Coordinates of C-alpha atoms and ligand atoms in Angstrom, one line a residue:
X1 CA -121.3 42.5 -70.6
X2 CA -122.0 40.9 -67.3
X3 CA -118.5 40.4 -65.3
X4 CA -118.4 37.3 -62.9
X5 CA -115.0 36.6 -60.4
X6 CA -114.5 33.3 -61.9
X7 CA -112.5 31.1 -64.5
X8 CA -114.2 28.6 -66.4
X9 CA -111.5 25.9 -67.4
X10 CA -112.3 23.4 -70.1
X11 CA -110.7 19.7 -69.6
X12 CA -110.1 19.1 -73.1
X13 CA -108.8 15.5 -71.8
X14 CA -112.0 14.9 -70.6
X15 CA -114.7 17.6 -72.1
X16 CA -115.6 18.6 -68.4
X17 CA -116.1 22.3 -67.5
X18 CA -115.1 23.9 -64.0
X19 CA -115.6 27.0 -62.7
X20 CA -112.8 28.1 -60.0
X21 CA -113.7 31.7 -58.1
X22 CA -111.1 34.3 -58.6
X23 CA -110.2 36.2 -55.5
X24 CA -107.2 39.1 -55.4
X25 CA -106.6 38.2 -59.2
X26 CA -105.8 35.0 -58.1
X27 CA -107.3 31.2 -57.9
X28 CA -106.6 28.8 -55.3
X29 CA -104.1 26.2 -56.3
X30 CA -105.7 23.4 -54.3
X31 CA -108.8 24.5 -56.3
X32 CA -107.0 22.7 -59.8
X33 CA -107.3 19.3 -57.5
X34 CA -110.4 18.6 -58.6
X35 CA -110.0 18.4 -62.5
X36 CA -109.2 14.7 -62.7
X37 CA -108.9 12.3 -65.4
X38 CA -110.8 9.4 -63.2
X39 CA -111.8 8.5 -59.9
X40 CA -107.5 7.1 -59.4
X41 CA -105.9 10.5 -60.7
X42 CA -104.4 12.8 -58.0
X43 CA -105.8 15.8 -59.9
X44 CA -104.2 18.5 -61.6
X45 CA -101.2 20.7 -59.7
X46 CA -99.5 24.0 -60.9
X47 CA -95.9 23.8 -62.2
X48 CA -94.4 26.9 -60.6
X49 CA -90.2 26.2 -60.1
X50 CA -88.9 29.2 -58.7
X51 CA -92.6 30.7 -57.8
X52 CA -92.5 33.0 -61.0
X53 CA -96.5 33.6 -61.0
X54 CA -97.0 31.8 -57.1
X55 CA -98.7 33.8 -54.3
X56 CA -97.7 31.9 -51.5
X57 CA -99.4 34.5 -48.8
X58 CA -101.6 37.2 -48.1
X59 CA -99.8 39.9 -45.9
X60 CA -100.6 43.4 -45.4
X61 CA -96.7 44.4 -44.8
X62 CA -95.2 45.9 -47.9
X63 CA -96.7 46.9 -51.1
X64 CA -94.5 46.7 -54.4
X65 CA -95.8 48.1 -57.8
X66 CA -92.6 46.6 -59.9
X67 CA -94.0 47.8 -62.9
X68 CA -94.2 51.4 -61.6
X69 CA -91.3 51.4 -59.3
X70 CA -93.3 52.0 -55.8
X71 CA -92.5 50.7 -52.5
X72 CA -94.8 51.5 -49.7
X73 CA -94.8 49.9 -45.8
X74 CA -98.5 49.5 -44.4
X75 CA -99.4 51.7 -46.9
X76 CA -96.9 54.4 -46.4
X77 CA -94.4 55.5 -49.1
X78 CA -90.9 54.4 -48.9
X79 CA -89.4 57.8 -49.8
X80 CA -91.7 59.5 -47.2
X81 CA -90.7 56.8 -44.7
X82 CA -87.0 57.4 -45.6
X83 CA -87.2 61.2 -44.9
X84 CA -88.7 61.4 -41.9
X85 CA -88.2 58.5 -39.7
X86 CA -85.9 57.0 -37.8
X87 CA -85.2 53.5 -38.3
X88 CA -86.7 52.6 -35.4
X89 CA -89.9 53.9 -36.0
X90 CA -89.9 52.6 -38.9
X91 CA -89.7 48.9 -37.7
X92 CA -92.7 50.2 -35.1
X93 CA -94.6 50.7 -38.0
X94 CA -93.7 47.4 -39.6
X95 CA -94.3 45.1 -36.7
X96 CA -97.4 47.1 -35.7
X97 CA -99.1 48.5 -38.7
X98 CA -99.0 51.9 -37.3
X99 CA -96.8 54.5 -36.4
X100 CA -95.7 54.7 -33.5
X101 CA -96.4 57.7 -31.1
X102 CA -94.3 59.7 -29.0
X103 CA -94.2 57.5 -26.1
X104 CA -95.1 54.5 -27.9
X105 CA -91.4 55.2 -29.8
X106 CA -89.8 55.9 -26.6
X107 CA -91.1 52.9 -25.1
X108 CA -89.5 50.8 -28.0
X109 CA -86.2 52.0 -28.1
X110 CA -86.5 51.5 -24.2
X111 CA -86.7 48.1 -24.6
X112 CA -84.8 47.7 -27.6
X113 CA -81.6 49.3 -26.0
X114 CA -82.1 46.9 -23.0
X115 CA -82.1 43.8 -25.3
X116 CA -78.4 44.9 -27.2
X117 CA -76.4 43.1 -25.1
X118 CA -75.0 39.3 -25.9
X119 CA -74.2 36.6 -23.5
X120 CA -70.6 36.2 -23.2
X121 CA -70.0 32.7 -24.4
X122 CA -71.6 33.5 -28.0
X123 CA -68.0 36.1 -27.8
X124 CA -66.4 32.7 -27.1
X125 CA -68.1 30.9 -30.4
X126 CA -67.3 33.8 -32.6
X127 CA -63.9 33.5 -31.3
X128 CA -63.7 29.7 -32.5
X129 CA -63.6 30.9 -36.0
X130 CA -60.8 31.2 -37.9
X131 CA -58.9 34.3 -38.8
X132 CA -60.6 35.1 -42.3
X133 CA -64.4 33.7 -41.7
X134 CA -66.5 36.0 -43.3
X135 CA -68.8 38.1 -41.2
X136 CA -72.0 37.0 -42.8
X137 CA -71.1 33.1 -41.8
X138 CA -70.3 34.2 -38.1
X139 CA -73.8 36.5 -38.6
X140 CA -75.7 33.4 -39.7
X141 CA -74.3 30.9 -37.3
X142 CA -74.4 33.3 -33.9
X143 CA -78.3 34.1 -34.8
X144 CA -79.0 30.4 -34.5
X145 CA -76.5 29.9 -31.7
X146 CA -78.8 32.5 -29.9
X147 CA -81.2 29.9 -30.2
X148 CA -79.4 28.1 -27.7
X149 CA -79.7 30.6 -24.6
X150 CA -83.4 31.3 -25.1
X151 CA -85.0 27.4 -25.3
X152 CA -88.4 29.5 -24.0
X153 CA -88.5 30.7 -27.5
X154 CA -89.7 27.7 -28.9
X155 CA -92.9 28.7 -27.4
X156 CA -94.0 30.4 -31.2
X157 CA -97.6 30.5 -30.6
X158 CA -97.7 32.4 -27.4
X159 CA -97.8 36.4 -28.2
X160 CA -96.0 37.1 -25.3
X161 CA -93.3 34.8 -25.9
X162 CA -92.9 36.0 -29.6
X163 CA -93.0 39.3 -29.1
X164 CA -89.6 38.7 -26.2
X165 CA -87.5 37.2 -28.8
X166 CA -88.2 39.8 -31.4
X167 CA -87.1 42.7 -29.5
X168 CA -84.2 40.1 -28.4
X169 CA -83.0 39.9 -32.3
X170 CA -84.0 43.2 -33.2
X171 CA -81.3 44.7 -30.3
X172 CA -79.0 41.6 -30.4
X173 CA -78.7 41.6 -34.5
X174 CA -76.2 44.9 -34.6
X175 CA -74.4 43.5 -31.3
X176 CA -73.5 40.1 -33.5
X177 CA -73.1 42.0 -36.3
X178 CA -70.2 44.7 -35.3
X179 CA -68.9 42.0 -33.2
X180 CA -68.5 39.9 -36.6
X181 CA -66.9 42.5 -37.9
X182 CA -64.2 43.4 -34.7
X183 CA -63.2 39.3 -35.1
X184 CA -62.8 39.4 -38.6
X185 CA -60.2 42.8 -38.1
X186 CA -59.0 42.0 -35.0
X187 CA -59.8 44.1 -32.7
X188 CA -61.3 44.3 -29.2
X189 CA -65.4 44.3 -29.1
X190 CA -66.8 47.3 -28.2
X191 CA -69.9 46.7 -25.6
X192 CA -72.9 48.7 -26.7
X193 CA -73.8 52.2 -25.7
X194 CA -77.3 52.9 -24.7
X195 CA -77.3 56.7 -24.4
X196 CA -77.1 56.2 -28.7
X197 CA -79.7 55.3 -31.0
X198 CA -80.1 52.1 -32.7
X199 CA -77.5 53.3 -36.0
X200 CA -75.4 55.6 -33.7
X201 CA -75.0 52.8 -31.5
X202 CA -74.1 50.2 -34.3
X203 CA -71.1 53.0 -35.4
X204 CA -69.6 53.0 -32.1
X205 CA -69.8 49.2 -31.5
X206 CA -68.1 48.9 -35.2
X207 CA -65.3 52.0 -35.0
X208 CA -65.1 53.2 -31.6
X209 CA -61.0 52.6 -31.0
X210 CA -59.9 54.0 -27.8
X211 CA -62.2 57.1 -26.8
X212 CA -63.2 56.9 -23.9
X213 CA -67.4 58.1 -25.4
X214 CA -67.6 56.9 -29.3
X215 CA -70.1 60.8 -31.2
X216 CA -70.9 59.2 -33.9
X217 CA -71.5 61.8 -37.1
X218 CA -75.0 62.7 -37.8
X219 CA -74.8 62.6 -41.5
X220 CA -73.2 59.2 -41.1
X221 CA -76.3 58.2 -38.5
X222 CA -78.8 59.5 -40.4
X223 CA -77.3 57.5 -43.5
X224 CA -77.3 54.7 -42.1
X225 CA -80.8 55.3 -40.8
X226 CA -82.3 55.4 -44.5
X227 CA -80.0 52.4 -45.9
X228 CA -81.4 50.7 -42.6
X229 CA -85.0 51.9 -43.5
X230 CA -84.8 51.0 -47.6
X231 CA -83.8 47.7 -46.8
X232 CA -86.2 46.6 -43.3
X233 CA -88.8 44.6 -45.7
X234 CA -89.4 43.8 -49.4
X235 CA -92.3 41.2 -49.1
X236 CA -91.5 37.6 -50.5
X237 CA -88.1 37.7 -51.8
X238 CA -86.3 34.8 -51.1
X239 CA -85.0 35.7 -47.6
X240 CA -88.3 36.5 -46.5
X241 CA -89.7 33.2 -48.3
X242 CA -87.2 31.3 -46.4
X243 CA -87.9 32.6 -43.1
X244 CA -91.7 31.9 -43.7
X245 CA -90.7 28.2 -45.1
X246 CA -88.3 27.2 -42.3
X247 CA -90.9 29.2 -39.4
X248 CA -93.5 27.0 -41.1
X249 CA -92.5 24.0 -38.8
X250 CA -92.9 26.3 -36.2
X251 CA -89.1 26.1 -35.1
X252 CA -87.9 29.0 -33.0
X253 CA -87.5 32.2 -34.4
X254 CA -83.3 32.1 -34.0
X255 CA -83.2 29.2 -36.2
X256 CA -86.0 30.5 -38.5
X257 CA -83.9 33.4 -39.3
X258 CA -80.2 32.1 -39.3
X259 CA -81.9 30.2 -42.1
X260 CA -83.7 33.8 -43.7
X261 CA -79.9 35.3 -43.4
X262 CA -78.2 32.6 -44.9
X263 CA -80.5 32.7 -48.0
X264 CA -79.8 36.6 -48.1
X265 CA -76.2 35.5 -48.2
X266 CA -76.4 34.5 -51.7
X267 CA -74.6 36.3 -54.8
X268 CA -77.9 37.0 -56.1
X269 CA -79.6 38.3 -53.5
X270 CA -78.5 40.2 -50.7
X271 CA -75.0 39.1 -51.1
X272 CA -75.1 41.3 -54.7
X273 CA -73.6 44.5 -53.2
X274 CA -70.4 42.6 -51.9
X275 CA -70.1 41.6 -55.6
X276 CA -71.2 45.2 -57.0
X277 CA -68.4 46.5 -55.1
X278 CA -66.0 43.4 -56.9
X279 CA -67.5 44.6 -60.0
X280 CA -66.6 47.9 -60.0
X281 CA -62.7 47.6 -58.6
X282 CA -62.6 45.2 -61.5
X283 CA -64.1 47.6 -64.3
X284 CA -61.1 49.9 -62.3
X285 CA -61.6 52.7 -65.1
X286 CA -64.4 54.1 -67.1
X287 CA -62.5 53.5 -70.2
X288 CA -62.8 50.0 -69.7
X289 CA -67.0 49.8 -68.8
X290 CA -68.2 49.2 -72.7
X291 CA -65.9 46.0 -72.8
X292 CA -67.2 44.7 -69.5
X293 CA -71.1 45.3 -70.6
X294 CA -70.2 43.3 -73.8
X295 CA -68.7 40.8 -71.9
X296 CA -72.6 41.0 -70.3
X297 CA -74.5 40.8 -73.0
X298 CA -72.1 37.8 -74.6
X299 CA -73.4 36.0 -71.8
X300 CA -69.7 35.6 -70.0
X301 CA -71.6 36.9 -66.5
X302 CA -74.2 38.9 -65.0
X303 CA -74.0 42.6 -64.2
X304 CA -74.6 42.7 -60.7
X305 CA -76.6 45.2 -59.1
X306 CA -79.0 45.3 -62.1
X307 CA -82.1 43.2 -62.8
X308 CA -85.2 42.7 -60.1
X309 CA -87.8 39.5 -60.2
X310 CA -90.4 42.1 -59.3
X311 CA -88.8 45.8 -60.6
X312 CA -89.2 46.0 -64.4
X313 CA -88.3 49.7 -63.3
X314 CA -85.6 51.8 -61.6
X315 CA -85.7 50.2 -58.2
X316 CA -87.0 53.2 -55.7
X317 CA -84.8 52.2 -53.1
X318 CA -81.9 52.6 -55.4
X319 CA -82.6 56.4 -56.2
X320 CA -83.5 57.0 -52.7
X321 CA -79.8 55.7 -52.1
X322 CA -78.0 57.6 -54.8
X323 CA -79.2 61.1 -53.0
X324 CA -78.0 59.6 -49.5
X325 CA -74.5 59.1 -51.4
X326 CA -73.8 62.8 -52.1
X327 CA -74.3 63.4 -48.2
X328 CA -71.8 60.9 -46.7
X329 CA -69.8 62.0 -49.1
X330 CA -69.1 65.1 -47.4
X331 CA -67.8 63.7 -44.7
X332 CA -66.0 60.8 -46.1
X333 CA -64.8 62.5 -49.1
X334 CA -65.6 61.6 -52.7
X335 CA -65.3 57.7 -53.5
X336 CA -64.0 57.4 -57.0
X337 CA -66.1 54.0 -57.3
X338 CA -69.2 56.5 -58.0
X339 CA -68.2 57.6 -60.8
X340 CA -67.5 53.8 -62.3
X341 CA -70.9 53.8 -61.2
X342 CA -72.6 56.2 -62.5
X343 CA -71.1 55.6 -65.9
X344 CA -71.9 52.3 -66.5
X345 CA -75.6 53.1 -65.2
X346 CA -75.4 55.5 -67.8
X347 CA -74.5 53.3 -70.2
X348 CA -76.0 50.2 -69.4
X349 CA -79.7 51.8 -69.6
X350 CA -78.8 53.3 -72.9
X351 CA -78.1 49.7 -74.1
X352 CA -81.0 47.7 -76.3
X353 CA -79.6 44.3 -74.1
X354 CA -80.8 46.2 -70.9
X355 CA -83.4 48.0 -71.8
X356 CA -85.5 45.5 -73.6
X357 CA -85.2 43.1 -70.5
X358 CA -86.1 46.1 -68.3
X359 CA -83.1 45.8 -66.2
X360 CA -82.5 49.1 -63.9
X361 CA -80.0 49.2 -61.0
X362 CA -81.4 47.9 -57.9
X363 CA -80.8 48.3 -54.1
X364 CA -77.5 46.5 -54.3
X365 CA -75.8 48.9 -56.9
X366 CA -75.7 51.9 -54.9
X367 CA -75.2 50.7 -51.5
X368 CA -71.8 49.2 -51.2
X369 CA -70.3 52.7 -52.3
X370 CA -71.8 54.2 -49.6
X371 CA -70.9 51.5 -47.2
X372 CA -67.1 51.3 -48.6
X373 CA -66.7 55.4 -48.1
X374 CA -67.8 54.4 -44.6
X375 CA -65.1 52.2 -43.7
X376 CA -66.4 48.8 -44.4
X377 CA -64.8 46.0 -46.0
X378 CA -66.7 44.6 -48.9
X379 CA -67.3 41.5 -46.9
X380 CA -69.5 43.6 -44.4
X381 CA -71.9 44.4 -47.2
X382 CA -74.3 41.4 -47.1
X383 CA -74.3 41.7 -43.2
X384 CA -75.4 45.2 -43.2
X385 CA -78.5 44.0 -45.4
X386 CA -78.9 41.6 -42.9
X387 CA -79.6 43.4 -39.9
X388 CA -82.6 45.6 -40.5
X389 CA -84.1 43.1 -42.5
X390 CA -84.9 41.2 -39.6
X391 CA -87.2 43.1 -38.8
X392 CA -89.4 42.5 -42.1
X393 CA -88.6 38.5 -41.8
X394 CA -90.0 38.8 -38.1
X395 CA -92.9 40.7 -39.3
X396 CA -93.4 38.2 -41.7
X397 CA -92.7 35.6 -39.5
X398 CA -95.7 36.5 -37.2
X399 CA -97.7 37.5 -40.0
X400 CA -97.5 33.6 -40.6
X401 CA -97.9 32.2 -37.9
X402 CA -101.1 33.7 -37.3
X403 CA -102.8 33.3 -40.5
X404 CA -105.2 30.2 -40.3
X405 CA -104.9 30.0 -44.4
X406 CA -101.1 29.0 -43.7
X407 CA -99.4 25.4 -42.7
X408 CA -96.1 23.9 -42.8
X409 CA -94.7 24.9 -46.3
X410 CA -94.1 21.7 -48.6
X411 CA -94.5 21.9 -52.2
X412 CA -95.7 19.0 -54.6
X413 CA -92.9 17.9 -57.4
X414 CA -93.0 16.1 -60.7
X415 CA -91.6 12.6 -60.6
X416 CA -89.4 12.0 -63.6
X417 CA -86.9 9.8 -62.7
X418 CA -86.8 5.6 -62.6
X419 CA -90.0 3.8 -62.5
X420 CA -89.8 1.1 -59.9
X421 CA -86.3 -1.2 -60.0
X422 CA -85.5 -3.8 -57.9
X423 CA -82.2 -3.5 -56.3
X424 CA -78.8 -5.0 -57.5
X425 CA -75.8 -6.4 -55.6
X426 CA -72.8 -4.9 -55.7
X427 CA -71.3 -7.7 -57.6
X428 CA -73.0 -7.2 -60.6
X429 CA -73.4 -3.7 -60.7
X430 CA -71.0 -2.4 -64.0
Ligands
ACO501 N1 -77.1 41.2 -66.0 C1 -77.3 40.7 -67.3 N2 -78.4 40.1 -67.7 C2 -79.4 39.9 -66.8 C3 -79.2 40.4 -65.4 C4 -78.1 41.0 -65.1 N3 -77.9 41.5 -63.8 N4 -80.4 40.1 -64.8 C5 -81.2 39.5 -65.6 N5 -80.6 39.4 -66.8 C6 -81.1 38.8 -68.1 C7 -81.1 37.3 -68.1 O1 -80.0 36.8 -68.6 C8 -82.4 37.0 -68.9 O2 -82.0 37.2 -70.2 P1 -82.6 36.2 -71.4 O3 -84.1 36.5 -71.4 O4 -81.9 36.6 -72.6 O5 -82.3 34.8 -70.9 C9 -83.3 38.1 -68.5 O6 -82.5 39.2 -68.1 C10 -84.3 37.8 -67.4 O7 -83.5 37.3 -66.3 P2 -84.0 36.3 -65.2 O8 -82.8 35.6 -64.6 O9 -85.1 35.4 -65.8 O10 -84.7 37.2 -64.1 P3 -85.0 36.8 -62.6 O11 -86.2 37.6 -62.3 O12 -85.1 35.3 -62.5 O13 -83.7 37.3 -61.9 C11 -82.2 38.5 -60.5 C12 -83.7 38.4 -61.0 C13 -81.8 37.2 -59.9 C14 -82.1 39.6 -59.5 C15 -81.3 38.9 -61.7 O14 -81.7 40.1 -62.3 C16 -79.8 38.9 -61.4 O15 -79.2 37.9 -61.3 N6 -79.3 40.1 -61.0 C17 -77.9 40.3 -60.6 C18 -77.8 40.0 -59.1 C19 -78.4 41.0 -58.3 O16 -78.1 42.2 -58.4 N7 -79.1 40.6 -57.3 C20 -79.7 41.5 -56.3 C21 -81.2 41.6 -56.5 S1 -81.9 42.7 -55.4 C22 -81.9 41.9 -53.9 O17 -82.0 40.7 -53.8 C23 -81.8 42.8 -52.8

């Protein structure tokens, strides 16, 4: 049988035939414009809410097989990534392509450590908070407040200027980040230390107390280094989607992604592990886990930490994060929250309700245990997603911005509400 790339479609409205190429598995949405009723009719649109079965980009960043649980950057396995690199390098790699050699790595964390510091006065916004703000709102708003010292960066089509800014938000985003966290406990911010790397650094501006030099512990580094690496890019989830949306005006890239992190911040997205952790002080007992999943399956509420839009598998990440847990545990001693854990994973993938709907534990359900035997409050949870994932929204960010397929992001929508009225007076309105 001869194979052709294209989709006939038959107009049954009107009997006409069309034939649309097919490119990637995909055809072009603006390509349905041209099936039209008459001469008048706008043509036909797709019906996407959500953007279930939408491609909204090509990129050439990460690669996710949901079906078979594989994540690769540029091509490279996430597990292989996770073993052997720092997460340094491994932004390198996502920005550039390629991997970064010897004194191409040393060249980035050069200028990386010489970007960490923050101008004073965004110290003097966070301290305009209240007491109890939660570090992801202080995150959110002092990434676009950043905006504010660097008006060059509105400059988004010149290279030069671009490539500034991200090495500015790549070194600034632990520096807001640990200072978030020193407001919200009250305690003096520590000033960055550049003889550390990018994670050992980040430990000392969040615990250092009153050392006078902060050693942060290698298992704990190197930790953090793979929960920093699992979670730098994840292709167009809807973080990523709203950096590329709000970039799409071409607004600067502070603003661009104060608006990525604030769409991370949501329950069911990056703000899952702060409600994983919730979860699981709330289960209290393994005793009490096959009341809360039937609580789940009546409907009552969702089990966080489990499901994916793209994984109908066990999320790599997550497994990659459940080996990492054993390690810091050696040095923070065993969290009893694992075992909660473990249990209900147990149980929940045993369960017809979750395996039917292919629901596995994702990034989310292993992470906050680690981050809680750490030291952190719950609260920090969301925030610690946050910072490497800037650099996949920046990656993406540029990715968009020079792709000549792309344009300012507005969808089309279905009109279904009044058909024209003419206005009444307040008098005789009911
Ligand atoms: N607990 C119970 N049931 C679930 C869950 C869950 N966590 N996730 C999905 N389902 C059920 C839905 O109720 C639905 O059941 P139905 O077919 O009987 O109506 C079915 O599974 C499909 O769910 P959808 O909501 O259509 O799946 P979608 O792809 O839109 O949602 C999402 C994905 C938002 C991640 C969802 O699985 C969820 O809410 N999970 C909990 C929150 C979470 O952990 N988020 C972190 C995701 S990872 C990340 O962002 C880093």
């Amino acid at each position: 049988m001869p194979t052709q790339e294209t989709l006939t479609i038959t107009d049954n409205r009107t009997g006409r035939q069309y034939e649309l190429p097919i490119e990637h598995g995909t055809i072009r949405g603006m390509a349905l414009r041209q099936i039209k009723l008459d001469a008048d009719d706008f043509g036909l649109m797709v019906y996407d809410p959500a953007f279930k079965n939408t491609a909204s980009t090509k990129s050439y960043i990460t690669y996710i097989d949901g079906d078979k649980g594989i994540l690769e950057y540029r091509g490279y396995p996430i597990d292989q990534l996770a073993e052997q690199c720092e997460y340094l390098e491994v932004a390198y790699l996502i920005l550039n392509g390629e991997l970064p050699n010897a004194e191409q790595l040393a060249n980035w964390q050069d200028e990386i450590t010489n970007h960490t510091l923050i101008h004073e006065n965004i110290k003097r916004l966070m301290d305009g908070f209240r007491y109890d703000a939660h570090p992801m709102s202080v995150l959110i708003s002092s990434i676009a407040a950043l905006s504010t010292f660097y008006p060059e960066a509105k400059d988004v089509h010149d290279p030069e200027v671009r490539d500034l800014q991200i090495r500015r938000l790549i070194a600034k985003a632990p520096t807001l980040a640990a200072f978030a966290y020193r407001f919200s406990m009250g305690l003096p911010y520590t000033y960055p230390d550049n003889d550390l790397t990018y994670t050992g650094n980040f430990l000392n501006m969040m615990f250092k107390m009153v050392e006078p030099k902060y050693e942060p512990d290698p298992i704990l580094r190197r930790a953090l280094d793979v929960l920093f690496i699992l979670h730098a890019d994840h292709e167009q989830n809807c973080g990523t989607n709203a950096m590329r949306s709000v970039g799409s005006s071409s607004v600067d890239p502070y603003s661009a992604t104060a608006a990525a992190a604030a769409a991370l911040y949501g329950p069911l997205h990056g703000g899952a592990n702060e409600q994983v952790l919730r979860t699981l002080n709330t289960i209290g007992h393994v005793k009490n886990i096959p009341a809360y999943i039937e609580r789940v399956k009546a409907g009552e509420f969702r089990l966080m930490g489990f499901g994916h839009r793209v994984y109908k598998n066990y999320d790599p990440r997550a497994q990659i994060i459940k080996r990492i847990a054993d390690q810091v545990f050696t040095v923070t001693g065993h969290n009893p929250i694992l075992d909660i854990a473990l249990e209900l994973e147990r149980i929940a993938l045993q369960d017809e309700y979750f395996i039917s709907r292919k629901l596995y534990p994702n990034v989310d359900f292993y992470s906050g245990i680690i981050y809680q035997a750490m030291g952190l409050p719950t609260s920090m949870f969301p925030v610690m997603f946050a910072i490497p994932r800037t650099v996949g929204w920046l990656a993406q960010w540029v990715e968009l911005l020079t792709d000549s397929d792309q344009a300012i992001a507005r969808p089309r929508q279905i009109y279904l509400g009044h058909g024209r009225r003419d206005f009444v007076p307040m008098a005789e309105r009911s």
